[in-house]
Amino acid sequence: MAAVPKLLVVDDDPTLVQLVGKMLAGLGEIRFATSGEAALKVADREAPDLILLDAQMDGIDGFEVCERLKLRPEFADVPILFVTANDDEPSELRGFAVGAADFIHKPVREPLLRARVLTHLRLKALADELRHQAGTDALTHLPNRRSFDAALAVEWSRVMRQHDPLCVLMIDVDRFKQYNDRYGHLDGDHCLHAVAARLRSVLNRPADLVARYGGEEFAALLPGTDLEGGCQVAERMLQAVLELRLPHLDGVNRGIVSVSVGVSCVAGIEGQGWDVASVSASSLMERADQALYLAKAQGRARVASLSMLPVPVKPSSRDPERAGVAQRAD
């Protein structure tokens, strides 16, 4: 069953907001905002599938709202339709320059409004499906590395704005080369498919993601999860794979297939600003990879973790000394 599209209607005239909402009845789940500031907050909670945006508003106008949203990766493919009383060329050119997909001119007419909204929703659905196919691993049916990197970019953008924790897991099938050598590549493919299904079964939240990162390596992304929570998920993944009881005579755990997991987490320091230059998505991934190496060095079939803390900005100095990333091995 296809998901119900989410529409966001933004206008500083509450009467027009209600009117547009009635015109769009039945096309999706409709949310409203009556200012640019409110629109950014509503969109931040969950990216809509389409935004109808008044160009002229007090405070943050529609052009600035559009520009701010289009700077964030999760809104790159969300169509934004300007609803405006201006039909001059400079206004439309400015709108397209900041990322608008289309213009609807006031006074709004219901047949034209519904037709344009439906057109852009269909185009987005088609583009989403193509992206899904391009971003899915054919063997395991998990998201592939491209999808994982895109999701990481979105979540990292959220981390930088909200300073919420973010956990990354790197997962490797132990001694998989030996498995392929002994049992053959067809059984190797079956093993990866089975392991992928078990890893996915552990994740229950919609925002959590596990992907095939490459070869016998998987990666998981756990937004809003601290290091302790990430390690708990990693332990459940490890046990879920052991419960498959796939024979692996060259394995490291009672002759069955096992995985090693490296966990890393970035967590904010409450009440303090961040030195953003001290952390990056790539450094978080590197830390998770180091934790995976540690798990292998300790004998495989286990979980190892390494956290990282962003350096707090020093308010007493205009040019604080970079102290590097505070790191702690658990």
mmCIF file of C-alpha atoms in Angstrom:
data_model
loop_
_atom_site.group_PDB
_atom_site.id
_atom_site.type_symbol
_atom_site.label_atom_id
_atom_site.label_comp_id
_atom_site.label_asym_id
_atom_site.label_seq_id
_atom_site.Cartn_x
_atom_site.Cartn_y
_atom_site.Cartn_z
ATOM 1 C CA MET A 1 0.000 0.000 0.000
ATOM 2 C CA ALA A 2 1.476 3.325 -1.065
ATOM 3 C CA ALA A 3 2.214 5.864 1.653
ATOM 4 C CA VAL A 4 -0.128 8.839 1.892
ATOM 5 C CA PRO A 5 1.652 11.972 0.571
ATOM 6 C CA LYS A 6 2.379 14.678 3.133
ATOM 7 C CA LEU A 7 1.609 18.234 2.005
ATOM 8 C CA LEU A 8 2.670 21.419 3.784
ATOM 9 C CA VAL A 9 0.669 24.601 3.097
ATOM 10 C CA VAL A 10 2.364 27.850 4.164
ATOM 11 C CA ASP A 11 0.695 31.270 4.060
ATOM 12 C CA ASP A 12 0.427 34.125 6.553
ATOM 13 C CA ASP A 13 -3.264 34.465 5.730
ATOM 14 C CA PRO A 14 -5.098 31.829 7.845
ATOM 15 C CA THR A 15 -8.219 32.162 5.694
ATOM 16 C CA LEU A 16 -6.266 31.279 2.544
ATOM 17 C CA VAL A 17 -4.563 28.400 4.346
ATOM 18 C CA GLN A 18 -7.967 26.935 5.223
ATOM 19 C CA LEU A 19 -9.246 27.489 1.685
ATOM 20 C CA VAL A 20 -6.237 25.788 0.077
ATOM 21 C CA GLY A 21 -6.571 22.931 2.564
ATOM 22 C CA LYS A 22 -10.164 22.358 1.479
ATOM 23 C CA MET A 23 -9.174 22.498 -2.197
ATOM 24 C CA LEU A 24 -6.548 19.802 -1.613
ATOM 25 C CA ALA A 25 -8.842 17.496 0.369
ATOM 26 C CA GLY A 26 -8.211 13.852 -0.480
ATOM 27 C CA LEU A 27 -4.777 14.388 -2.040
ATOM 28 C CA GLY A 28 -2.781 13.658 1.088
ATOM 29 C CA GLU A 29 -2.128 14.432 4.738
ATOM 30 C CA ILE A 30 -2.142 18.232 4.973
ATOM 31 C CA ARG A 31 -0.186 20.280 7.501
ATOM 32 C CA PHE A 32 -0.220 24.032 7.864
ATOM 33 C CA ALA A 33 2.031 26.929 8.867
ATOM 34 C CA THR A 34 1.237 30.647 8.931
ATOM 35 C CA SER A 35 4.781 32.027 8.931
ATOM 36 C CA GLY A 36 8.172 31.239 7.497
ATOM 37 C CA GLU A 37 9.548 30.453 10.953
ATOM 38 C CA ALA A 38 6.705 28.022 11.660
ATOM 39 C CA ALA A 39 7.142 26.408 8.240
ATOM 40 C CA LEU A 40 10.784 25.626 8.949
ATOM 41 C CA LYS A 41 9.865 24.055 12.290
ATOM 42 C CA VAL A 42 7.069 21.928 10.812
ATOM 43 C CA ALA A 43 9.274 20.782 7.932
ATOM 44 C CA ASP A 44 12.107 20.005 10.336
ATOM 45 C CA ARG A 45 9.989 17.458 12.191
ATOM 46 C CA GLU A 46 9.396 15.467 8.997
ATOM 47 C CA ALA A 47 10.145 16.399 5.411
ATOM 48 C CA PRO A 48 6.867 16.689 3.454
ATOM 49 C CA ASP A 49 6.406 15.323 -0.049
ATOM 50 C CA LEU A 50 5.342 18.713 -1.404
ATOM 51 C CA ILE A 51 5.243 22.291 -0.106
ATOM 52 C CA LEU A 52 2.866 25.076 -1.186
ATOM 53 C CA LEU A 53 4.594 28.265 -0.113
ATOM 54 C CA ASP A 54 3.445 31.882 -0.055
ATOM 55 C CA ALA A 55 6.194 34.033 -1.556
ATOM 56 C CA GLN A 56 5.405 37.251 0.350
ATOM 57 C CA MET A 57 5.232 36.889 4.145
ATOM 58 C CA ASP A 58 6.294 39.036 7.073
ATOM 59 C CA GLY A 59 9.506 37.969 8.778
ATOM 60 C CA ILE A 60 11.107 35.153 6.801
ATOM 61 C CA ASP A 61 9.512 35.293 3.352
ATOM 62 C CA GLY A 62 8.897 32.347 1.042
ATOM 63 C CA PHE A 63 12.051 32.883 -0.979
ATOM 64 C CA GLU A 64 14.228 32.587 2.121
ATOM 65 C CA VAL A 65 12.287 29.580 3.403
ATOM 66 C CA CYS A 66 12.789 27.832 0.068
ATOM 67 C CA GLU A 67 16.480 28.694 -0.042
ATOM 68 C CA ARG A 68 17.071 27.429 3.496
ATOM 69 C CA LEU A 69 15.256 24.171 2.867
ATOM 70 C CA LYS A 70 17.036 23.481 -0.417
ATOM 71 C CA LEU A 71 20.390 23.752 1.346
ATOM 72 C CA ARG A 72 19.494 20.614 3.311
ATOM 73 C CA PRO A 73 19.873 17.210 1.617
ATOM 74 C CA GLU A 74 16.508 15.857 2.797
ATOM 75 C CA PHE A 75 14.708 18.601 0.847
ATOM 76 C CA ALA A 76 16.690 18.346 -2.371
ATOM 77 C CA ASP A 77 13.914 16.374 -4.096
ATOM 78 C CA VAL A 78 10.871 17.914 -2.379
ATOM 79 C CA PRO A 79 8.904 20.053 -4.891
ATOM 80 C CA ILE A 80 8.184 23.559 -3.608
ATOM 81 C CA LEU A 81 5.371 25.398 -5.385
ATOM 82 C CA PHE A 82 5.194 29.137 -4.823
ATOM 83 C CA VAL A 83 1.696 30.564 -4.375
ATOM 84 C CA THR A 84 1.949 34.271 -5.113
ATOM 85 C CA ALA A 85 0.078 37.324 -6.308
ATOM 86 C CA ASN A 86 3.161 38.388 -8.280
ATOM 87 C CA ASP A 87 3.321 37.192 -11.864
ATOM 88 C CA ASP A 88 6.296 39.290 -12.958
ATOM 89 C CA GLU A 89 9.333 37.685 -14.527
ATOM 90 C CA PRO A 90 11.899 38.812 -11.885
ATOM 91 C CA SER A 91 9.874 37.188 -9.076
ATOM 92 C CA GLU A 92 9.579 33.909 -10.957
ATOM 93 C CA LEU A 93 13.265 33.910 -11.877
ATOM 94 C CA ARG A 94 14.161 34.538 -8.232
ATOM 95 C CA GLY A 95 11.927 31.662 -7.183
ATOM 96 C CA PHE A 96 13.482 29.225 -9.624
ATOM 97 C CA ALA A 97 16.938 30.403 -8.540
ATOM 98 C CA VAL A 98 16.271 29.359 -4.930
ATOM 99 C CA GLY A 99 14.814 25.969 -5.933
ATOM 100 C CA ALA A 100 11.109 26.408 -6.703
ATOM 101 C CA ALA A 101 9.517 23.719 -8.881
ATOM 102 C CA ASP A 102 6.517 25.740 -10.064
ATOM 103 C CA PHE A 103 4.343 28.827 -9.510
ATOM 104 C CA ILE A 104 0.619 29.093 -8.809
ATOM 105 C CA HIS A 105 -0.803 32.593 -9.029
ATOM 106 C CA LYS A 106 -3.437 34.103 -6.765
ATOM 107 C CA PRO A 107 -6.377 34.079 -6.765
ATOM 108 C CA VAL A 108 -6.037 30.316 -6.482
ATOM 109 C CA ARG A 109 -8.344 28.246 -8.673
ATOM 110 C CA GLU A 110 -9.124 24.761 -7.406
ATOM 111 C CA PRO A 111 -8.919 22.774 -10.692
ATOM 112 C CA LEU A 112 -5.508 24.242 -11.574
ATOM 113 C CA LEU A 113 -4.210 23.878 -8.004
ATOM 114 C CA ARG A 114 -5.198 20.205 -7.779
ATOM 115 C CA ALA A 115 -3.852 19.447 -11.256
ATOM 116 C CA ARG A 116 -0.444 20.955 -10.528
ATOM 117 C CA VAL A 117 -0.154 19.367 -7.098
ATOM 118 C CA LEU A 118 -1.072 15.948 -8.516
ATOM 119 C CA THR A 119 1.440 16.353 -11.341
ATOM 120 C CA HIS A 120 4.295 17.176 -8.976
ATOM 121 C CA LEU A 121 3.345 14.383 -6.565
ATOM 122 C CA ARG A 122 3.386 11.863 -9.437
ATOM 123 C CA LEU A 123 6.756 13.129 -10.636
ATOM 124 C CA LYS A 124 8.176 12.882 -7.125
ATOM 125 C CA ALA A 125 6.791 9.370 -6.647
ATOM 126 C CA LEU A 126 8.386 8.267 -9.927
ATOM 127 C CA ALA A 127 11.711 9.869 -8.998
ATOM 128 C CA ASP A 128 11.566 8.285 -5.528
ATOM 129 C CA GLU A 129 10.995 4.849 -7.062
ATOM 130 C CA LEU A 130 13.897 5.277 -9.477
ATOM 131 C CA ARG A 131 16.131 6.389 -6.620
ATOM 132 C CA HIS A 132 14.985 3.404 -4.565
ATOM 133 C CA GLN A 133 15.878 1.004 -7.365
ATOM 134 C CA ALA A 134 19.252 2.677 -7.908
ATOM 135 C CA GLY A 135 19.915 2.661 -4.181
ATOM 136 C CA THR A 136 19.036 -0.989 -3.458
ATOM 137 C CA ASP A 137 21.517 -3.850 -3.369
ATOM 138 C CA ALA A 138 20.310 -6.547 -5.770
ATOM 139 C CA LEU A 139 21.522 -9.495 -3.670
ATOM 140 C CA THR A 140 20.413 -8.567 -0.155
ATOM 141 C CA HIS A 141 17.604 -6.112 -1.021
ATOM 142 C CA LEU A 142 19.074 -3.758 1.554
ATOM 143 C CA PRO A 143 19.945 -0.152 0.741
ATOM 144 C CA ASN A 144 23.360 0.037 -0.917
ATOM 145 C CA ARG A 145 26.298 2.247 -0.017
ATOM 146 C CA ARG A 146 24.968 5.149 -2.092
ATOM 147 C CA SER A 147 21.725 5.105 -0.100
ATOM 148 C CA PHE A 148 23.605 4.824 3.162
ATOM 149 C CA ASP A 149 25.826 7.799 2.326
ATOM 150 C CA ALA A 150 22.755 9.860 1.393
ATOM 151 C CA ALA A 151 21.004 8.943 4.655
ATOM 152 C CA LEU A 152 24.153 9.747 6.628
ATOM 153 C CA ALA A 153 24.303 13.196 5.007
ATOM 154 C CA VAL A 154 20.695 13.876 6.043
ATOM 155 C CA GLU A 155 21.227 12.707 9.614
ATOM 156 C CA TRP A 156 24.519 14.567 9.920
ATOM 157 C CA SER A 157 22.752 17.744 8.854
ATOM 158 C CA ARG A 158 20.291 17.127 11.690
ATOM 159 C CA VAL A 159 23.123 16.482 14.147
ATOM 160 C CA MET A 160 24.742 19.791 13.258
ATOM 161 C CA ARG A 161 21.463 21.665 13.827
ATOM 162 C CA GLN A 162 20.093 19.901 16.881
ATOM 163 C CA HIS A 163 23.160 18.281 18.484
ATOM 164 C CA ASP A 164 21.284 14.992 18.889
ATOM 165 C CA PRO A 165 23.376 11.827 19.253
ATOM 166 C CA LEU A 166 24.015 9.685 16.182
ATOM 167 C CA CYS A 167 25.342 6.136 16.173
ATOM 168 C CA VAL A 168 27.003 4.222 13.324
ATOM 169 C CA LEU A 169 27.667 0.479 13.253
ATOM 170 C CA MET A 170 30.105 -1.280 10.939
ATOM 171 C CA ILE A 171 29.358 -5.002 10.623
ATOM 172 C CA ASP A 172 31.567 -7.623 8.988
ATOM 173 C CA VAL A 173 30.898 -11.343 8.375
ATOM 174 C CA ASP A 174 33.770 -13.147 10.040
ATOM 175 C CA ARG A 175 36.168 -15.022 7.754
ATOM 176 C CA PHE A 176 33.868 -14.730 4.773
ATOM 177 C CA LYS A 177 36.627 -15.393 2.238
ATOM 178 C CA GLN A 178 37.198 -18.777 3.849
ATOM 179 C CA TYR A 179 33.434 -19.386 3.716
ATOM 180 C CA ASN A 180 33.390 -18.735 -0.025
ATOM 181 C CA ASP A 181 36.476 -20.910 -0.556
ATOM 182 C CA ARG A 182 34.941 -23.858 1.299
ATOM 183 C CA TYR A 183 31.261 -23.663 0.325
ATOM 184 C CA GLY A 184 31.319 -21.803 -3.012
ATOM 185 C CA HIS A 185 29.986 -18.439 -4.106
ATOM 186 C CA LEU A 186 26.346 -19.528 -4.417
ATOM 187 C CA ASP A 187 26.297 -20.518 -0.766
ATOM 188 C CA GLY A 188 28.203 -17.328 -0.049
ATOM 189 C CA ASP A 189 25.403 -15.313 -1.656
ATOM 190 C CA HIS A 190 22.824 -17.240 0.369
ATOM 191 C CA CYS A 191 24.810 -16.491 3.529
ATOM 192 C CA LEU A 192 24.902 -12.738 2.832
ATOM 193 C CA HIS A 193 21.175 -12.688 2.028
ATOM 194 C CA ALA A 194 20.358 -14.503 5.283
ATOM 195 C CA VAL A 195 22.653 -12.303 7.378
ATOM 196 C CA ALA A 196 21.144 -9.160 5.821
ATOM 197 C CA ALA A 197 17.630 -10.284 6.754
ATOM 198 C CA ARG A 198 18.672 -10.952 10.349
ATOM 199 C CA LEU A 199 20.388 -7.584 10.682
ATOM 200 C CA ARG A 200 17.316 -5.807 9.321
ATOM 201 C CA SER A 201 15.011 -7.723 11.689
ATOM 202 C CA VAL A 202 16.764 -6.172 14.696
ATOM 203 C CA LEU A 203 15.870 -2.589 13.707
ATOM 204 C CA ASN A 204 12.372 -1.508 14.718
ATOM 205 C CA ARG A 205 12.373 2.295 14.348
ATOM 206 C CA PRO A 206 11.522 3.822 10.946
ATOM 207 C CA ALA A 207 14.571 6.116 11.053
ATOM 208 C CA ASP A 208 17.044 3.264 11.652
ATOM 209 C CA LEU A 209 18.780 1.898 8.573
ATOM 210 C CA VAL A 210 21.046 -1.018 7.743
ATOM 211 C CA ALA A 211 22.770 -1.188 4.359
ATOM 212 C CA ARG A 212 25.143 -3.408 2.459
ATOM 213 C CA TYR A 213 28.288 -1.308 2.509
ATOM 214 C CA GLY A 214 30.377 -3.515 0.247
ATOM 215 C CA GLY A 215 31.301 -7.179 -0.080
ATOM 216 C CA GLU A 216 30.588 -8.899 3.235
ATOM 217 C CA GLU A 217 30.442 -5.605 5.125
ATOM 218 C CA PHE A 218 27.261 -3.896 6.332
ATOM 219 C CA ALA A 219 26.641 -0.545 7.994
ATOM 220 C CA ALA A 220 23.826 0.661 10.242
ATOM 221 C CA LEU A 221 22.701 4.187 11.040
ATOM 222 C CA LEU A 222 20.893 4.841 14.334
ATOM 223 C CA PRO A 223 19.680 8.456 14.715
ATOM 224 C CA GLY A 224 19.022 9.753 18.222
ATOM 225 C CA THR A 225 20.940 6.823 19.742
ATOM 226 C CA ASP A 226 23.783 7.123 22.246
ATOM 227 C CA LEU A 227 26.751 4.792 22.541
ATOM 228 C CA GLU A 228 25.095 2.497 25.089
ATOM 229 C CA GLY A 229 22.012 2.137 22.900
ATOM 230 C CA GLY A 230 24.151 1.501 19.824
ATOM 231 C CA CYS A 231 26.051 -1.264 21.620
ATOM 232 C CA GLN A 232 22.772 -2.888 22.656
ATOM 233 C CA VAL A 233 21.601 -2.941 19.028
ATOM 234 C CA ALA A 234 24.993 -4.335 17.972
ATOM 235 C CA GLU A 235 24.761 -7.159 20.523
ATOM 236 C CA ARG A 236 21.262 -8.050 19.267
ATOM 237 C CA MET A 237 22.589 -8.151 15.701
ATOM 238 C CA LEU A 238 25.443 -10.409 16.736
ATOM 239 C CA GLN A 239 23.043 -12.818 18.463
ATOM 240 C CA ALA A 240 20.541 -12.720 15.593
ATOM 241 C CA VAL A 241 23.212 -13.878 13.143
ATOM 242 C CA LEU A 242 24.411 -16.638 15.501
ATOM 243 C CA GLU A 243 20.813 -17.882 15.745
ATOM 244 C CA LEU A 244 20.894 -18.619 11.994
ATOM 245 C CA ARG A 245 23.319 -21.428 12.834
ATOM 246 C CA LEU A 246 24.748 -21.425 9.323
ATOM 247 C CA PRO A 247 27.635 -23.933 9.257
ATOM 248 C CA HIS A 248 31.096 -22.361 8.898
ATOM 249 C CA LEU A 249 33.825 -24.882 9.654
ATOM 250 C CA ASP A 250 36.468 -22.162 9.259
ATOM 251 C CA GLY A 251 34.553 -19.741 11.486
ATOM 252 C CA VAL A 252 35.472 -18.453 14.893
ATOM 253 C CA ASN A 253 32.322 -19.271 16.875
ATOM 254 C CA ARG A 254 31.376 -22.929 17.376
ATOM 255 C CA GLY A 255 31.585 -23.694 13.667
ATOM 256 C CA ILE A 256 28.785 -21.302 12.636
ATOM 257 C CA VAL A 257 28.643 -17.964 10.816
ATOM 258 C CA SER A 258 29.243 -14.926 13.023
ATOM 259 C CA VAL A 259 29.782 -11.200 12.656
ATOM 260 C CA SER A 260 31.986 -8.592 14.275
ATOM 261 C CA VAL A 261 30.556 -5.154 14.979
ATOM 262 C CA GLY A 262 32.221 -1.783 15.490
ATOM 263 C CA VAL A 263 30.158 0.978 17.111
ATOM 264 C CA SER A 264 30.805 4.711 17.135
ATOM 265 C CA CYS A 265 28.658 7.577 18.365
ATOM 266 C CA VAL A 266 28.805 11.355 18.289
ATOM 267 C CA ALA A 267 27.021 13.061 21.156
ATOM 268 C CA GLY A 268 26.600 16.713 21.988
ATOM 269 C CA ILE A 269 27.609 18.500 25.147
ATOM 270 C CA GLU A 270 24.447 19.907 26.685
ATOM 271 C CA GLY A 271 24.349 23.664 27.048
ATOM 272 C CA GLN A 272 27.466 24.313 24.981
ATOM 273 C CA GLY A 273 28.005 25.165 21.352
ATOM 274 C CA TRP A 274 30.037 22.881 19.111
ATOM 275 C CA ASP A 275 33.241 23.535 17.301
ATOM 276 C CA VAL A 276 31.784 22.115 14.077
ATOM 277 C CA ALA A 277 35.211 21.822 12.472
ATOM 278 C CA SER A 278 36.155 19.234 15.110
ATOM 279 C CA VAL A 279 33.705 16.601 13.824
ATOM 280 C CA SER A 280 32.478 15.279 10.500
ATOM 281 C CA ALA A 281 30.419 12.415 9.141
ATOM 282 C CA SER A 282 33.568 10.877 7.676
ATOM 283 C CA SER A 283 35.341 11.007 11.050
ATOM 284 C CA LEU A 284 32.376 9.200 12.622
ATOM 285 C CA MET A 285 32.601 6.482 9.968
ATOM 286 C CA GLU A 286 36.355 6.206 10.459
ATOM 287 C CA ARG A 287 35.792 5.790 14.189
ATOM 288 C CA ALA A 288 33.275 2.987 13.593
ATOM 289 C CA ASP A 289 35.737 1.293 11.241
ATOM 290 C CA GLN A 290 38.443 1.540 13.911
ATOM 291 C CA ALA A 291 36.047 -0.066 16.403
ATOM 292 C CA LEU A 292 35.377 -2.896 13.925
ATOM 293 C CA TYR A 293 39.124 -3.444 13.561
ATOM 294 C CA LEU A 294 39.347 -3.576 17.356
ATOM 295 C CA ALA A 295 36.593 -6.212 17.513
ATOM 296 C CA LYS A 296 38.481 -8.328 14.973
ATOM 297 C CA ALA A 297 41.765 -7.886 16.833
ATOM 298 C CA GLN A 298 40.094 -9.093 20.028
ATOM 299 C CA GLY A 299 39.043 -12.362 18.389
ATOM 300 C CA ARG A 300 36.000 -11.545 16.197
ATOM 301 C CA ALA A 301 32.366 -12.488 16.892
ATOM 302 C CA ARG A 302 32.065 -9.572 19.297
ATOM 303 C CA VAL A 303 31.205 -5.893 19.635
ATOM 304 C CA ALA A 304 33.719 -3.089 20.194
ATOM 305 C CA SER A 305 32.957 0.615 20.556
ATOM 306 C CA LEU A 306 34.716 3.955 20.257
ATOM 307 C CA SER A 307 32.844 7.192 20.910
ATOM 308 C CA MET A 308 33.705 10.719 19.874
ATOM 309 C CA LEU A 309 32.712 14.044 21.402
ATOM 310 C CA PRO A 310 32.647 17.316 19.500
ATOM 311 C CA VAL A 311 34.862 19.981 21.015
ATOM 312 C CA PRO A 312 32.836 22.704 22.784
ATOM 313 C CA VAL A 313 33.291 26.227 21.478
ATOM 314 C CA LYS A 314 35.206 28.400 23.965
ATOM 315 C CA PRO A 315 33.149 31.586 24.402
ATOM 316 C CA SER A 316 36.098 33.454 25.915
ATOM 317 C CA SER A 317 38.129 33.399 22.709
ATOM 318 C CA ARG A 318 37.248 34.631 19.228
ATOM 319 C CA ASP A 319 39.703 32.194 17.697
ATOM 320 C CA PRO A 320 39.773 29.196 20.028
ATOM 321 C CA GLU A 321 42.600 26.736 19.760
ATOM 322 C CA ARG A 322 41.552 23.540 18.029
ATOM 323 C CA ALA A 323 41.940 20.745 20.514
ATOM 324 C CA GLY A 324 40.886 17.906 18.210
ATOM 325 C CA VAL A 325 38.144 15.370 18.810
ATOM 326 C CA ALA A 326 37.823 14.056 22.320
ATOM 327 C CA GLN A 327 37.827 10.297 22.061
ATOM 328 C CA ARG A 328 36.992 7.571 24.503
ATOM 329 C CA ALA A 329 37.369 3.831 24.029
ATOM 330 C CA ASP A 330 34.801 1.647 25.746
#
